[in-house]
Structure formats: structure tokens, C-alpha cells
GROMACS .gro file of C-alpha atoms in nm:
model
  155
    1UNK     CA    1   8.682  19.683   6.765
    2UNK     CA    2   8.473  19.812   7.052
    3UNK     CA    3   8.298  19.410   7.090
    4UNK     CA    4   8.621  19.241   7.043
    5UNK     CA    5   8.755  19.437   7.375
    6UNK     CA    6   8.445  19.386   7.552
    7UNK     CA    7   8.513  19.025   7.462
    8UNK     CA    8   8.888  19.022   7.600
    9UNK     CA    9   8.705  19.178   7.930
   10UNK     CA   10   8.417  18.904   7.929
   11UNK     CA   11   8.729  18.621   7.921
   12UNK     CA   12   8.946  18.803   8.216
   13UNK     CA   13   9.176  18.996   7.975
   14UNK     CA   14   9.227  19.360   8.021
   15UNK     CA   15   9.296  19.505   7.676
   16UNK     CA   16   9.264  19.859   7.501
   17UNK     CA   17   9.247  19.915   7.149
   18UNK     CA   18   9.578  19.986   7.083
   19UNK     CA   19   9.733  19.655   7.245
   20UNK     CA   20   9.888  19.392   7.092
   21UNK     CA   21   9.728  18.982   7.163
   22UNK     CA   22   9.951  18.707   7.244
   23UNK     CA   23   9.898  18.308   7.134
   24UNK     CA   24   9.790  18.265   7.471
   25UNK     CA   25   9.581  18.569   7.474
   26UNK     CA   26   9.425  18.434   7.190
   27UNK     CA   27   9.351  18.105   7.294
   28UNK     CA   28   9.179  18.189   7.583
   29UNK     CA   29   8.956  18.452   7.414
   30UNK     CA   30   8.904  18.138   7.198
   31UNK     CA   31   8.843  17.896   7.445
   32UNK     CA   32   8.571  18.141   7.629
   33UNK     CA   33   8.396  18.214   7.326
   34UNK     CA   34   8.354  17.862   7.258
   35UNK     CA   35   8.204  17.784   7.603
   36UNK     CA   36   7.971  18.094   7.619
   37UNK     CA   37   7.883  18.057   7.246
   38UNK     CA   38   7.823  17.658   7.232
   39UNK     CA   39   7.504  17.500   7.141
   40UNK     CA   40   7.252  17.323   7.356
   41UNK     CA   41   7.368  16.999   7.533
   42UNK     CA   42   7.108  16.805   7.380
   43UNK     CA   43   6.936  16.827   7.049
   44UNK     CA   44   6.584  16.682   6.982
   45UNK     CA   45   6.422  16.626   6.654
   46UNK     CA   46   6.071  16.557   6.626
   47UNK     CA   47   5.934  16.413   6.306
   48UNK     CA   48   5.562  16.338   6.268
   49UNK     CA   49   5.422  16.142   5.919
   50UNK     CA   50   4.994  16.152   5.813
   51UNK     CA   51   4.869  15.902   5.659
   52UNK     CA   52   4.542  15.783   5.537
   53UNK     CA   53   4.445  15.398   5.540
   54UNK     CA   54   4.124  15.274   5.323
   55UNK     CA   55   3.949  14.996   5.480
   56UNK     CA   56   3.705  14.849   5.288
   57UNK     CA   57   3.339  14.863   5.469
   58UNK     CA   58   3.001  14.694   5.414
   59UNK     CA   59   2.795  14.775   5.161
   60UNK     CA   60   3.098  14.825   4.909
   61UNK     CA   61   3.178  15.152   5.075
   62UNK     CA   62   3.545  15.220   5.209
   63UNK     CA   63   3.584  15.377   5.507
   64UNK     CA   64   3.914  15.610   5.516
   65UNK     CA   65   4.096  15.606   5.884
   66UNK     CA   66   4.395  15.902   5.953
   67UNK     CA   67   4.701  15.772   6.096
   68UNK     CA   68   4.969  15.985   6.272
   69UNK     CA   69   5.346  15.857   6.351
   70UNK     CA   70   5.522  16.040   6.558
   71UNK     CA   71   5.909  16.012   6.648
   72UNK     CA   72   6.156  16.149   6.822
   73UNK     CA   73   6.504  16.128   6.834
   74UNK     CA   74   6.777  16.303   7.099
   75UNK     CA   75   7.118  16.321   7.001
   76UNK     CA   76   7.338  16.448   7.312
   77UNK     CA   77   7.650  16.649   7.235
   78UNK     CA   78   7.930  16.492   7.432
   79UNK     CA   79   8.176  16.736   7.629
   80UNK     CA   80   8.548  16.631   7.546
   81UNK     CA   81   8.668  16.572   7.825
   82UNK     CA   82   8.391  16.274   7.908
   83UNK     CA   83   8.501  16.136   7.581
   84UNK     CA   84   8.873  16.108   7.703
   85UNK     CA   85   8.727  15.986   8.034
   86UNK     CA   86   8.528  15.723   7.861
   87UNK     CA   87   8.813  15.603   7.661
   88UNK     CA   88   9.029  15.610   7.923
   89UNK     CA   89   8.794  15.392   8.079
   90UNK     CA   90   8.763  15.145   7.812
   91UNK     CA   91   9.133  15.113   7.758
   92UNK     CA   92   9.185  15.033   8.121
   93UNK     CA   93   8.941  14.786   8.106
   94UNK     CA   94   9.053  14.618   7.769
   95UNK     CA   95   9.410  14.641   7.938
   96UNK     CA   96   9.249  14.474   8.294
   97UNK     CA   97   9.121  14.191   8.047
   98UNK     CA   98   9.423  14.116   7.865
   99UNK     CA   99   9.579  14.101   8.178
  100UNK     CA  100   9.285  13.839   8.319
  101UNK     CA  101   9.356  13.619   8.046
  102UNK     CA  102   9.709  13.610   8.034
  103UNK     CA  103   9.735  13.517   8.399
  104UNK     CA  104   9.412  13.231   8.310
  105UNK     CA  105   9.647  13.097   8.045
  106UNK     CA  106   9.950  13.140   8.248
  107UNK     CA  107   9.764  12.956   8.500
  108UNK     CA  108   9.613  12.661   8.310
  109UNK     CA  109   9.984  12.643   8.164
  110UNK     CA  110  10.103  12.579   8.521
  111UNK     CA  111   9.832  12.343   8.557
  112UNK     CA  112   9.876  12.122   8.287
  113UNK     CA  113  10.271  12.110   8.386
  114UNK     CA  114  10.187  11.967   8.740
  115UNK     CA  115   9.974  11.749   8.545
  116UNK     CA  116  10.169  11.571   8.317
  117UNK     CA  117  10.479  11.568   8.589
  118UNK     CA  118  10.237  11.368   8.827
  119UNK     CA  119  10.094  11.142   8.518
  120UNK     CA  120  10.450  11.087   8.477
  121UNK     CA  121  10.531  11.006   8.843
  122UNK     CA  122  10.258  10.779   8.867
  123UNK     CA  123  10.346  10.605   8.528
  124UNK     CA  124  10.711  10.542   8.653
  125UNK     CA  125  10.608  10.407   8.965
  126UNK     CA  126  10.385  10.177   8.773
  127UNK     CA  127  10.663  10.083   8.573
  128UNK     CA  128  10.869  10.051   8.825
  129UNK     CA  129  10.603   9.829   9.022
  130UNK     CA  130  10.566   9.636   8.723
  131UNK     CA  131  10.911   9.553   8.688
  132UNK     CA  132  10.948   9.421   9.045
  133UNK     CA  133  10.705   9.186   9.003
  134UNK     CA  134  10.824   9.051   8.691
  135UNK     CA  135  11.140   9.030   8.862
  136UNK     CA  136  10.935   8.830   9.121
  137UNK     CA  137  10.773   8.685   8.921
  138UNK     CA  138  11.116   8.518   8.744
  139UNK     CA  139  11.255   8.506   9.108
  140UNK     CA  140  10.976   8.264   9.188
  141UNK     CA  141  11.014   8.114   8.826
  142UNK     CA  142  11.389   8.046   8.910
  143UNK     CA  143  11.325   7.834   9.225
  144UNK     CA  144  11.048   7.709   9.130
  145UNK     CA  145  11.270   7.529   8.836
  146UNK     CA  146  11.559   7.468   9.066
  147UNK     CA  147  11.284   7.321   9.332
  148UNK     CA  148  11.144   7.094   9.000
  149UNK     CA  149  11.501   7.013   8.938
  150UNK     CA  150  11.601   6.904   9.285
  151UNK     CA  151  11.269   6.711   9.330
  152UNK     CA  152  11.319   6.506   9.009
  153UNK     CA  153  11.660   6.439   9.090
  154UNK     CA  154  11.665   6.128   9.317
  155UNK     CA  155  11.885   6.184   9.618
   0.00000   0.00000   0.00000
């Protein structure tokens, strides 16, 4: 009883024996034990493996040669808080993507409107070109026949 008031006192709560502990008492109590009590940051393993390799010699005798591997492997405990920082991170910039690519499409959308509106301009004004001259082109046609017709015709 004696260590679990000294460890009220450690977390900033003043408590005797005889009180009674709130949730939120609780959780802080909780919460400091967990910082004071938690583990190394970082946690590094070390693993090393003997061998021994025959190689065969001259003379028919084999010479043995001792190999040694050694590893090592860190494994960093990550604080919570730079988790949710990361991921907030990464969801901001999947979100900033998706955004980049829906204005690029929105864009190239635009694009290929103007496009086909001035393909179509420039096809009716070919049309339209076309079709004056064949109308000159029958124009001429016309008089030219009327011309042949009052030439033949003897006056």
C-alpha cells in the first residue's frame, strides 16, 4: 500500500491510504507508470554463427578455415504520437495526390473540349469554303454554258 502512494506522489497526486481513486486518478497514475516504466527506445540484437569450411590442400591434405558471421539487427520502438504524425502525413499527401490528378484530368478534359470545338470550327469553315467554291465553281459553269450558248447562236 505504502509503494502504491509513493506512486500517486511520483505522478503529482497527493493521496493517503485511506482515500478513494478516481478514473482520472487512475489514468494518470497509469499513464506515468507507463512513461517511467517503458523499455529502451531502441532494441539491438546481435547474432553471431561459427562455422568451419574444409578446403582441400596439396598433398591430399584438407586444410580447415573458421568462419564467423556476425549480424545485427535494431528494431526502434515508435512513440505513438509519431505514428499518428506519420499517418497524418501520409494521408495528407495521398489526399494532395488525388487532388493533383483530379485537377490533371479535369484539365486534359478541358483540353480536349477546346480541341475538338476548334477541329470543329476549322472543319466548318472548310466546309463552308468548300461550298463557295463549288458554288463558284457552278456560277462559272452557268455562264460559261450561257456564254457557249450565246456564241453558237448566230446573231
Amino acid at each position: 500500500m505504502e509503494r502504491l502512494v509513493q506512486q500517486f506522489a511520483d505522478a503529482g497526486i497527493r493521496k493517503s491510504a485511506d482515500d478513494s481513486v478516481s478514473a482520472q486518478e487512475k489514468q494518470t497514475l497509469i499513464d506515468h507508470l507507463n512513461q517511467k516504466n517503458s523499455g529502451p527506445d531502441k532494441l539491438t540484437l546481435q547474432r553471431k554463427t561459427r562455422s568451419t569450411l574444409n578446403i582441400p590442400g596439396t598433398g591430399g591434405k584438407s586444410k580447415s578455415v573458421q568462419i564467423e558471421v556476425r549480424k545485427k539487427r535494431t528494431f526502434v520502438k515508435r512513440d505513438p504520437q509519431e505514428a499518428e504524425r506519420l499517418a497524418a502525413e501520409e494521408q495528407a499527401q495521398r489526399e494532395a495526390e488525388e487532388q493533383a490528378r483530379r485537377e490533371a484530368e479535369e484539365s486534359a478534359k478541358r483540353e480536349a473540349q477546346q480541341k475538338a470545338e476548334r477541329e470543329a470550327a476549322e472543319q466548318a469553315k472548310r466546309e463552308a469554303a468548300e461550298q463557295a467554291k463549288r458554288e463558284a465553281a457552278e456560277k462559272d459553269k452557268v455562264s460559261n454554258q450561257q456564254d457557249d450558248m450565246t456564241k453558237k447562236r448566230p446573231g
